[in-house]
Coordinates of N, CA and C in Angstrom, one line a residue:
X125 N -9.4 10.9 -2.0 CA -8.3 10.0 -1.6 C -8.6 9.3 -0.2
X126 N -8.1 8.4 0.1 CA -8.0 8.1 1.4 C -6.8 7.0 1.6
X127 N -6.2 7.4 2.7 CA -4.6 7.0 3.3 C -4.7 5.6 4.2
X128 N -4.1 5.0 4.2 CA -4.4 3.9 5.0 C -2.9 3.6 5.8
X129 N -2.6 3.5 6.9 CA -1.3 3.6 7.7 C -1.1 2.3 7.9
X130 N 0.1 2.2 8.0 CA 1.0 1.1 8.0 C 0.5 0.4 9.3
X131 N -0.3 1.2 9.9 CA -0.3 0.5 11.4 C -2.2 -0.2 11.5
X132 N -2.6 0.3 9.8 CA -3.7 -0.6 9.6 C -3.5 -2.1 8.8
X133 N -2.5 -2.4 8.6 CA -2.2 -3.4 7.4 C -1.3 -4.2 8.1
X134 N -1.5 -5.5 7.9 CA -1.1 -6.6 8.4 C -0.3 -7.7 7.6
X135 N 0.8 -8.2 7.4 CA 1.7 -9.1 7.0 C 1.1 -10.1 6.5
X136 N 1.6 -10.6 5.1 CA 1.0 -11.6 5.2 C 1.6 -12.8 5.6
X137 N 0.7 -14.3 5.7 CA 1.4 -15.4 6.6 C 2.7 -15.5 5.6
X138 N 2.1 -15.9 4.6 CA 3.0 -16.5 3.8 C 3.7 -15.1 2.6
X139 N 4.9 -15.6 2.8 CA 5.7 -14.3 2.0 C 5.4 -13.0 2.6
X140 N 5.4 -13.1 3.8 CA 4.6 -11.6 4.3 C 6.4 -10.7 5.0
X141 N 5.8 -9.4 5.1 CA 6.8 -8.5 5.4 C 6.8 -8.3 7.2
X142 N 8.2 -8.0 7.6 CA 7.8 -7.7 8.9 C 6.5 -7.4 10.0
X143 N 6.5 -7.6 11.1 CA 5.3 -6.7 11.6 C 5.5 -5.7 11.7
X144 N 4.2 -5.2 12.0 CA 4.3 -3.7 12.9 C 5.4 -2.9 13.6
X145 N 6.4 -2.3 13.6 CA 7.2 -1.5 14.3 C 6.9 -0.3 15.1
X146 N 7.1 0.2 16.1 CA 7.3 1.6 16.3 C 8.7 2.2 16.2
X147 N 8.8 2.8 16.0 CA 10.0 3.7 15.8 C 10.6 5.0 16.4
X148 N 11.3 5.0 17.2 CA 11.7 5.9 17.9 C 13.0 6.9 17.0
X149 N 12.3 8.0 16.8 CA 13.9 8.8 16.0 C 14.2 9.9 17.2
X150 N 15.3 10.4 17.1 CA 16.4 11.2 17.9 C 15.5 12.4 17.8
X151 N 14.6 13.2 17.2 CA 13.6 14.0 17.1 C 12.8 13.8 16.7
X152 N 11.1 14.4 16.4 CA 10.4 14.2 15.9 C 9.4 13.4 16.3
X153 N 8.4 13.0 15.2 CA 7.7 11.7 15.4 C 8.2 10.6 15.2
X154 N 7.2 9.8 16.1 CA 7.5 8.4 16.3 C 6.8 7.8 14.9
X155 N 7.6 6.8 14.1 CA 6.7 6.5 13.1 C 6.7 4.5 13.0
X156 N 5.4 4.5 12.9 CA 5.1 3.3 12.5 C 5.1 2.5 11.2
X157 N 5.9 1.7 10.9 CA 6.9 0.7 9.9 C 6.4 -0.8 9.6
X158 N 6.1 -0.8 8.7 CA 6.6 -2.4 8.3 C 7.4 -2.6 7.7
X159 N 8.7 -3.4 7.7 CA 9.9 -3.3 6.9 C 9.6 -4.5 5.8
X160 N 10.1 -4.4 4.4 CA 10.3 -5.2 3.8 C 11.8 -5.3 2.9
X161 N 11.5 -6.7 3.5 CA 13.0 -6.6 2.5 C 13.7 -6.5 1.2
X162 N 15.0 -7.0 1.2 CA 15.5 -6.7 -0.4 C 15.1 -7.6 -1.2
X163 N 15.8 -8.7 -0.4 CA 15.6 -10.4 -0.7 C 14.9 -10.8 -1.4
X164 N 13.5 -10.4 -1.0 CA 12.7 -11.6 -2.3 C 11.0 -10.4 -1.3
X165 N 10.6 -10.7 -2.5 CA 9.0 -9.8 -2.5 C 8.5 -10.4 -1.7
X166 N 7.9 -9.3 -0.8 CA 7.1 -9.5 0.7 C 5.6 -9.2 0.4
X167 N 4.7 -9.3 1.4 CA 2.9 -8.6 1.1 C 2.9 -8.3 2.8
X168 N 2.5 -7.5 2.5 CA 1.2 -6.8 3.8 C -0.4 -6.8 2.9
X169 N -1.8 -6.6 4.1 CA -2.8 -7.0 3.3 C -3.2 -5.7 4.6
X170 N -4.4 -4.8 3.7 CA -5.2 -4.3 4.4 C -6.7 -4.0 3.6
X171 N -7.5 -3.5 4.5 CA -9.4 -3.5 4.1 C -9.8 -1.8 3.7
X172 N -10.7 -2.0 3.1 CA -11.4 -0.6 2.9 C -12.4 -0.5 2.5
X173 N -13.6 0.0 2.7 CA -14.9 -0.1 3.1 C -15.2 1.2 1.7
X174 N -15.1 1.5 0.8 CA -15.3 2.2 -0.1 C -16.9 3.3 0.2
X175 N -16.8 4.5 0.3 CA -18.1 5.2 0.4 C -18.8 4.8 -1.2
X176 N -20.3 5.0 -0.8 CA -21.1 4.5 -1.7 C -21.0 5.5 -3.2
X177 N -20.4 6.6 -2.9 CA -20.4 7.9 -4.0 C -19.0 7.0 -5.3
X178 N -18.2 6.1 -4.6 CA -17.2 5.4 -5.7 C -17.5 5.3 -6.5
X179 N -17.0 5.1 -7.5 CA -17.8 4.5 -9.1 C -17.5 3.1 -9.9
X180 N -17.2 2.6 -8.4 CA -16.3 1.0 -8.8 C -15.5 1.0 -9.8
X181 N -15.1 2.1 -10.3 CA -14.0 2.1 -11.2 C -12.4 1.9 -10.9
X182 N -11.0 1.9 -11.8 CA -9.8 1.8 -11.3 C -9.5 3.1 -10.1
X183 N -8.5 2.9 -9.6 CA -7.7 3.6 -8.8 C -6.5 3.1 -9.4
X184 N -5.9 4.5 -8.6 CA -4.1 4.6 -8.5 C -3.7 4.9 -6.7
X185 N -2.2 4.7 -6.9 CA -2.0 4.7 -5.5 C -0.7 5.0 -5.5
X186 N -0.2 5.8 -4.5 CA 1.1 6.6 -3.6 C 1.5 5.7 -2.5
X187 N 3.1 5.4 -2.8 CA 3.3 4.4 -1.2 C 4.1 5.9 -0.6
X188 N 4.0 5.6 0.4 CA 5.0 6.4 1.8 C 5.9 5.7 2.2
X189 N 6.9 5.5 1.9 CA 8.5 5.1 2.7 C 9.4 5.9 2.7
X190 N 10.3 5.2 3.7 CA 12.1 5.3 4.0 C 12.6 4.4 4.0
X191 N 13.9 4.5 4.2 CA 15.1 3.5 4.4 C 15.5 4.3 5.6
X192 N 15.9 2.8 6.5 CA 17.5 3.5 7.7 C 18.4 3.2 6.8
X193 N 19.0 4.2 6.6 CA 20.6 3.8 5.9 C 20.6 5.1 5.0
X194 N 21.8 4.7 4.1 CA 22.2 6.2 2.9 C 22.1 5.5 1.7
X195 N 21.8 3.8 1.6 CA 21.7 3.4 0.1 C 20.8 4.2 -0.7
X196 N 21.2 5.0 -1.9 CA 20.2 5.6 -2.6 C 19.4 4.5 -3.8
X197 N 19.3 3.5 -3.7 CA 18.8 2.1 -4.6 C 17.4 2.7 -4.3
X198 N 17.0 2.0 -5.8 CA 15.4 2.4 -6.0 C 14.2 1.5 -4.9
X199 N 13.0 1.4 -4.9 CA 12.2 0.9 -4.3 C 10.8 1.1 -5.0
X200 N 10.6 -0.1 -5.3 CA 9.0 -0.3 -6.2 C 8.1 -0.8 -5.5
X201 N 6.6 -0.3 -5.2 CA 5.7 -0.9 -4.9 C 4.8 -1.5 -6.0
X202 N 4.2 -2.3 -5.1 CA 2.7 -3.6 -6.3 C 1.7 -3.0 -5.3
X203 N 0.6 -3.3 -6.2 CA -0.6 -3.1 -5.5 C -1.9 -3.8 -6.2
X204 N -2.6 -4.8 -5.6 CA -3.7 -5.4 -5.9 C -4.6 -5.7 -5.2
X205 N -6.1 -5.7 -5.8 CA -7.4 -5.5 -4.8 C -8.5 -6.4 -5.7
X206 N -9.3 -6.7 -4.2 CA -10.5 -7.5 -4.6 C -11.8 -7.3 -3.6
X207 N -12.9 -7.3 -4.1 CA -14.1 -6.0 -3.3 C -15.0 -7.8 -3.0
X208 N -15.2 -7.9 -2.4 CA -16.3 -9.2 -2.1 C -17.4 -8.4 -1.1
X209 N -18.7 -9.1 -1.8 CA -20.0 -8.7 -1.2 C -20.6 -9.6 -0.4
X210 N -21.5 -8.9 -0.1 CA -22.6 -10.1 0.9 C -22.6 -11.0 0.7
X211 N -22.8 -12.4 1.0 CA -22.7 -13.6 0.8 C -21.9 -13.9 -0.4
X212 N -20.9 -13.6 -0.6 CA -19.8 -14.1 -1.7 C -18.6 -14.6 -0.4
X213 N -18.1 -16.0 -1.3 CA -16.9 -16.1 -0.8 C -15.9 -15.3 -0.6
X214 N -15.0 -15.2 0.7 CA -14.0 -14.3 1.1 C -12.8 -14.7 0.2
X215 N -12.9 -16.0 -0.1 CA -11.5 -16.9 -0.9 C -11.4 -16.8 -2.2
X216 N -11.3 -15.4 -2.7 CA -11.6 -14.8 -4.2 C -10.1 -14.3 -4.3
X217 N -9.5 -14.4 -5.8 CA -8.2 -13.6 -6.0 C -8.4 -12.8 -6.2
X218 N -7.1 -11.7 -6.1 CA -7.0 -10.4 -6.1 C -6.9 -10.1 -7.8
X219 N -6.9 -9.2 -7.7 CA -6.9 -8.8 -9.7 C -5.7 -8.6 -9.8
X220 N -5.5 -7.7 -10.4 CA -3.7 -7.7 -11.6 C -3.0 -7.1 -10.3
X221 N -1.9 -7.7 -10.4 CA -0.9 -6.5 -9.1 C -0.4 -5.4 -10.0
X222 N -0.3 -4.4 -9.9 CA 0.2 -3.1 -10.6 C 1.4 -2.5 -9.8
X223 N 2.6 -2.6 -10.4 CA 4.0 -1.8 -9.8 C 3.9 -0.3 -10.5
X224 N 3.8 0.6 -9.5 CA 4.3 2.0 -9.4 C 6.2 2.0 -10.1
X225 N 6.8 2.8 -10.6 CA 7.8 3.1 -11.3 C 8.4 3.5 -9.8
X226 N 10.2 2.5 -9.7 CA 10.5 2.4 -8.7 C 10.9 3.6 -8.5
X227 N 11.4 4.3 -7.3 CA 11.5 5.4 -7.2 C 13.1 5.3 -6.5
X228 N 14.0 6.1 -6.1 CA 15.3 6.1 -5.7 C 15.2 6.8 -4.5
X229 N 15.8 6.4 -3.3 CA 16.2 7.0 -2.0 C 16.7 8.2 -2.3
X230 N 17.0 9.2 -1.3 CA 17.5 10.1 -1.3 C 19.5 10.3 -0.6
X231 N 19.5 8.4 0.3 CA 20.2 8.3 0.7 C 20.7 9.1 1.9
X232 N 19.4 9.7 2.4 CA 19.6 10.3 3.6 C 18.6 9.8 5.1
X233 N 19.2 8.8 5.8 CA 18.4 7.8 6.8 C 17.2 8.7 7.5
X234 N 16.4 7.8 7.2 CA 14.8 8.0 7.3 C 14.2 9.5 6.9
X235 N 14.6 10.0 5.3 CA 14.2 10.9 4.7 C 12.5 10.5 4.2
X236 N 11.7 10.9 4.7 CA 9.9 10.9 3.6 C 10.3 10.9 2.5
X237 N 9.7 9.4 1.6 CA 9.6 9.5 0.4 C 8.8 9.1 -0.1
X238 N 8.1 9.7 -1.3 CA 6.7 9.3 -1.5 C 6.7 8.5 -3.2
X239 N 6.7 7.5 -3.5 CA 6.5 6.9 -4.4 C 5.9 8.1 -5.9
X240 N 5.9 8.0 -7.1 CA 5.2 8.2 -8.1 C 3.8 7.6 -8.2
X241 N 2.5 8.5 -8.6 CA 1.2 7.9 -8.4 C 1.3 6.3 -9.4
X242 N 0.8 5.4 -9.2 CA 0.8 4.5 -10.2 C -0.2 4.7 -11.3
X243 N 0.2 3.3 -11.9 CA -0.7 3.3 -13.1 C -2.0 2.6 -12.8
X244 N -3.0 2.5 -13.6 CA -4.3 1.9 -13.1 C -4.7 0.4 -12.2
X245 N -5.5 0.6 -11.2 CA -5.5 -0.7 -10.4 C -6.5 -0.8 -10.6
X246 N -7.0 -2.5 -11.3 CA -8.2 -2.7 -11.4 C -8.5 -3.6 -10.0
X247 N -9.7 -3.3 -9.4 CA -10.0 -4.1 -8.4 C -11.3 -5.0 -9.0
X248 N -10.9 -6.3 -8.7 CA -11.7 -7.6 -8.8 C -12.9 -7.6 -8.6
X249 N -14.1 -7.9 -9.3 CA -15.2 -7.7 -8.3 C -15.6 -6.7 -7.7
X250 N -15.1 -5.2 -8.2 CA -15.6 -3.8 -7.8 C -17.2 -3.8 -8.1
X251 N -17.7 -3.4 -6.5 CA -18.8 -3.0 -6.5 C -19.3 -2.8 -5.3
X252 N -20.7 -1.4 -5.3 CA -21.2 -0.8 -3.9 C -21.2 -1.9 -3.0
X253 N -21.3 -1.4 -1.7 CA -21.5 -2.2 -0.4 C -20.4 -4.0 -0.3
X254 N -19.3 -3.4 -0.6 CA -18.5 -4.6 -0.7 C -17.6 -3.8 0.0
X255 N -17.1 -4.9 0.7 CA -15.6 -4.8 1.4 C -14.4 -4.8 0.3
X256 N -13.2 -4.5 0.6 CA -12.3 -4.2 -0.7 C -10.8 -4.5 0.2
X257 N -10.4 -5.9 -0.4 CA -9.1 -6.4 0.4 C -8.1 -6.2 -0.9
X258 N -7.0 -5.3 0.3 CA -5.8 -4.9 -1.1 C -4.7 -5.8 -0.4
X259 N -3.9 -5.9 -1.5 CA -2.5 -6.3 -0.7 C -1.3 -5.8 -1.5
X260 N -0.1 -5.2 -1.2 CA 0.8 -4.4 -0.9 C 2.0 -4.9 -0.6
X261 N 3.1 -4.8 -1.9 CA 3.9 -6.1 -1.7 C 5.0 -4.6 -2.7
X262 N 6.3 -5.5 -1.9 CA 7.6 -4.6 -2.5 C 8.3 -5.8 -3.4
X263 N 8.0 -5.4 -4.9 CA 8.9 -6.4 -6.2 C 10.2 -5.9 -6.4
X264 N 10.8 -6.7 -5.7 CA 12.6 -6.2 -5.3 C 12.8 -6.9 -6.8
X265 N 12.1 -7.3 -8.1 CA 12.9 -7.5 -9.2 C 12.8 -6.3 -10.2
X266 N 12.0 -5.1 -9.1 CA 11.7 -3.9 -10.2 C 12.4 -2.8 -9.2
X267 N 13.2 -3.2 -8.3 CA 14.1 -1.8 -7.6 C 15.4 -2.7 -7.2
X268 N 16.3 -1.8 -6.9 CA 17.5 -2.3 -6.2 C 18.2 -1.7 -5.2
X269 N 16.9 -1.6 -4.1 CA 17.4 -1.1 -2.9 C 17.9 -1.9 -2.1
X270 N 19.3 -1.8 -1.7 CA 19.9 -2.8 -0.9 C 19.7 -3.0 0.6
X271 N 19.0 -2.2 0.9 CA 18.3 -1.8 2.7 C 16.8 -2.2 2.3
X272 N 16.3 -2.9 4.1 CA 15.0 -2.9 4.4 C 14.0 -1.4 4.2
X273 N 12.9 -1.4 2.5 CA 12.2 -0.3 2.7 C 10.8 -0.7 4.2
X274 N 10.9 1.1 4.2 CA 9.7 0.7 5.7 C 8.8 1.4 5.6
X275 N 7.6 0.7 5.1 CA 6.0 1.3 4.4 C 5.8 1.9 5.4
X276 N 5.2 3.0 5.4 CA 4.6 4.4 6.4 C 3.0 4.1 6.1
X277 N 2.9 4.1 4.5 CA 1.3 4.2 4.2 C 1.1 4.1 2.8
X278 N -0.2 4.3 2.1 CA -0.8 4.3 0.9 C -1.1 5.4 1.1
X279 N -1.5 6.0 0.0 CA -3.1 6.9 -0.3 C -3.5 6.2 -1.9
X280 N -4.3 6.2 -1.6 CA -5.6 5.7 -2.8 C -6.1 7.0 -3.2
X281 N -6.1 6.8 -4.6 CA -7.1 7.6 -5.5 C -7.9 6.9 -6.1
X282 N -9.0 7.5 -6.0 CA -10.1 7.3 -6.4 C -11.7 7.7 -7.3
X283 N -12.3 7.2 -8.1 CA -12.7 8.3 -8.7 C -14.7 8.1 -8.5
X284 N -15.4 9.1 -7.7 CA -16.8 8.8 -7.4 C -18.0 9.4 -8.5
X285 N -18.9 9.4 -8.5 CA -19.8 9.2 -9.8 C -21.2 9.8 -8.8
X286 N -21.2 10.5 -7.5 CA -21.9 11.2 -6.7 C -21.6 12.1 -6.2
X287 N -22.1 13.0 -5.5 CA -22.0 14.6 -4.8 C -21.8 13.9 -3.3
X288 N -22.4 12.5 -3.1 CA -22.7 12.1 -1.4 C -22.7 11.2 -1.3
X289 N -22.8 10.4 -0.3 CA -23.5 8.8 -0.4 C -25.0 9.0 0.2
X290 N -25.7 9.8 0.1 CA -27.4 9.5 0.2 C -28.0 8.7 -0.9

């Protein structure tokens, strides 16, 4: 697996979700946020440098959120990726967006909640020594949470086809 924090993923221009937040709670950790809204589907975009042992095959993936508030309304993540190599254009689309099965608050303000693993993400153009641009977007026509959700993180699963990358 490997996690990627909210505080590595960037908004996008267009249709993008909040920036970066820190977050101060009354205890605890301080946690880093991108909020997205109810409104209408947002994206954040972040990178990942895949070890060579990958097997350019699909992945699944886990979001990390909360809500501030008590709405217990569901919250669905998308998820789509595209791996571009050496001398290939950066200006390539992403493959299929894939929504994870929305999940429901607990309705207890800023309770950890961790999405259901998704279903298969095909990434575009999977292959060794490529860079791998995902983007990460909340489909408010597949949840009805009436509060801003606030991405914590991913984790990616993954599946490799080596003992190493030697």
């Amino acid at each position: 697996t490997i996690y990627v924090p909210a505080g590595a993923m960037s908004p996008n221009t267009t249709n993008g979700c909040a920036g970066l937040s820190q977050v101060e709670l009354s205890n605890g950790p301080e946690i880093k946020v991108l909020d997205f809204d109810a409104s209408s589907d947002e994206n954040a975009q972040f990178t990942v440098c895949f070890p060579k042992s990958w097997n350019e095959g699909t992945l699944t993936f886990q979001a990390f959120w909360t809500v501030t508030g008590t709405n217990t309304g569901t919250v669905a993540w998308g998820l789509s990726g595209v791996s571009i190599a050496d001398d290939v254009s950066i200006n390539t689309a992403f493959g299929t967006n894939v929504v994870a099965t929305a999940k429901a608050f607990s309705g207890t303000s800023n309770d950890m909640t961790v999405s259901a693993v998704s279903g298969t993400v095909t990434v575009a153009s999977a292959a060794v020594n490529t860079q791998t641009y995902f983007q990460i977007m909340r489909d408010v026509s597949a949840d009805d949470q009436s509060g801003d959700a606030r991405l914590l993180g991913i984790k990616l699963f993954y599946t490799t086809d080596a003992k190493n990358d030697a």
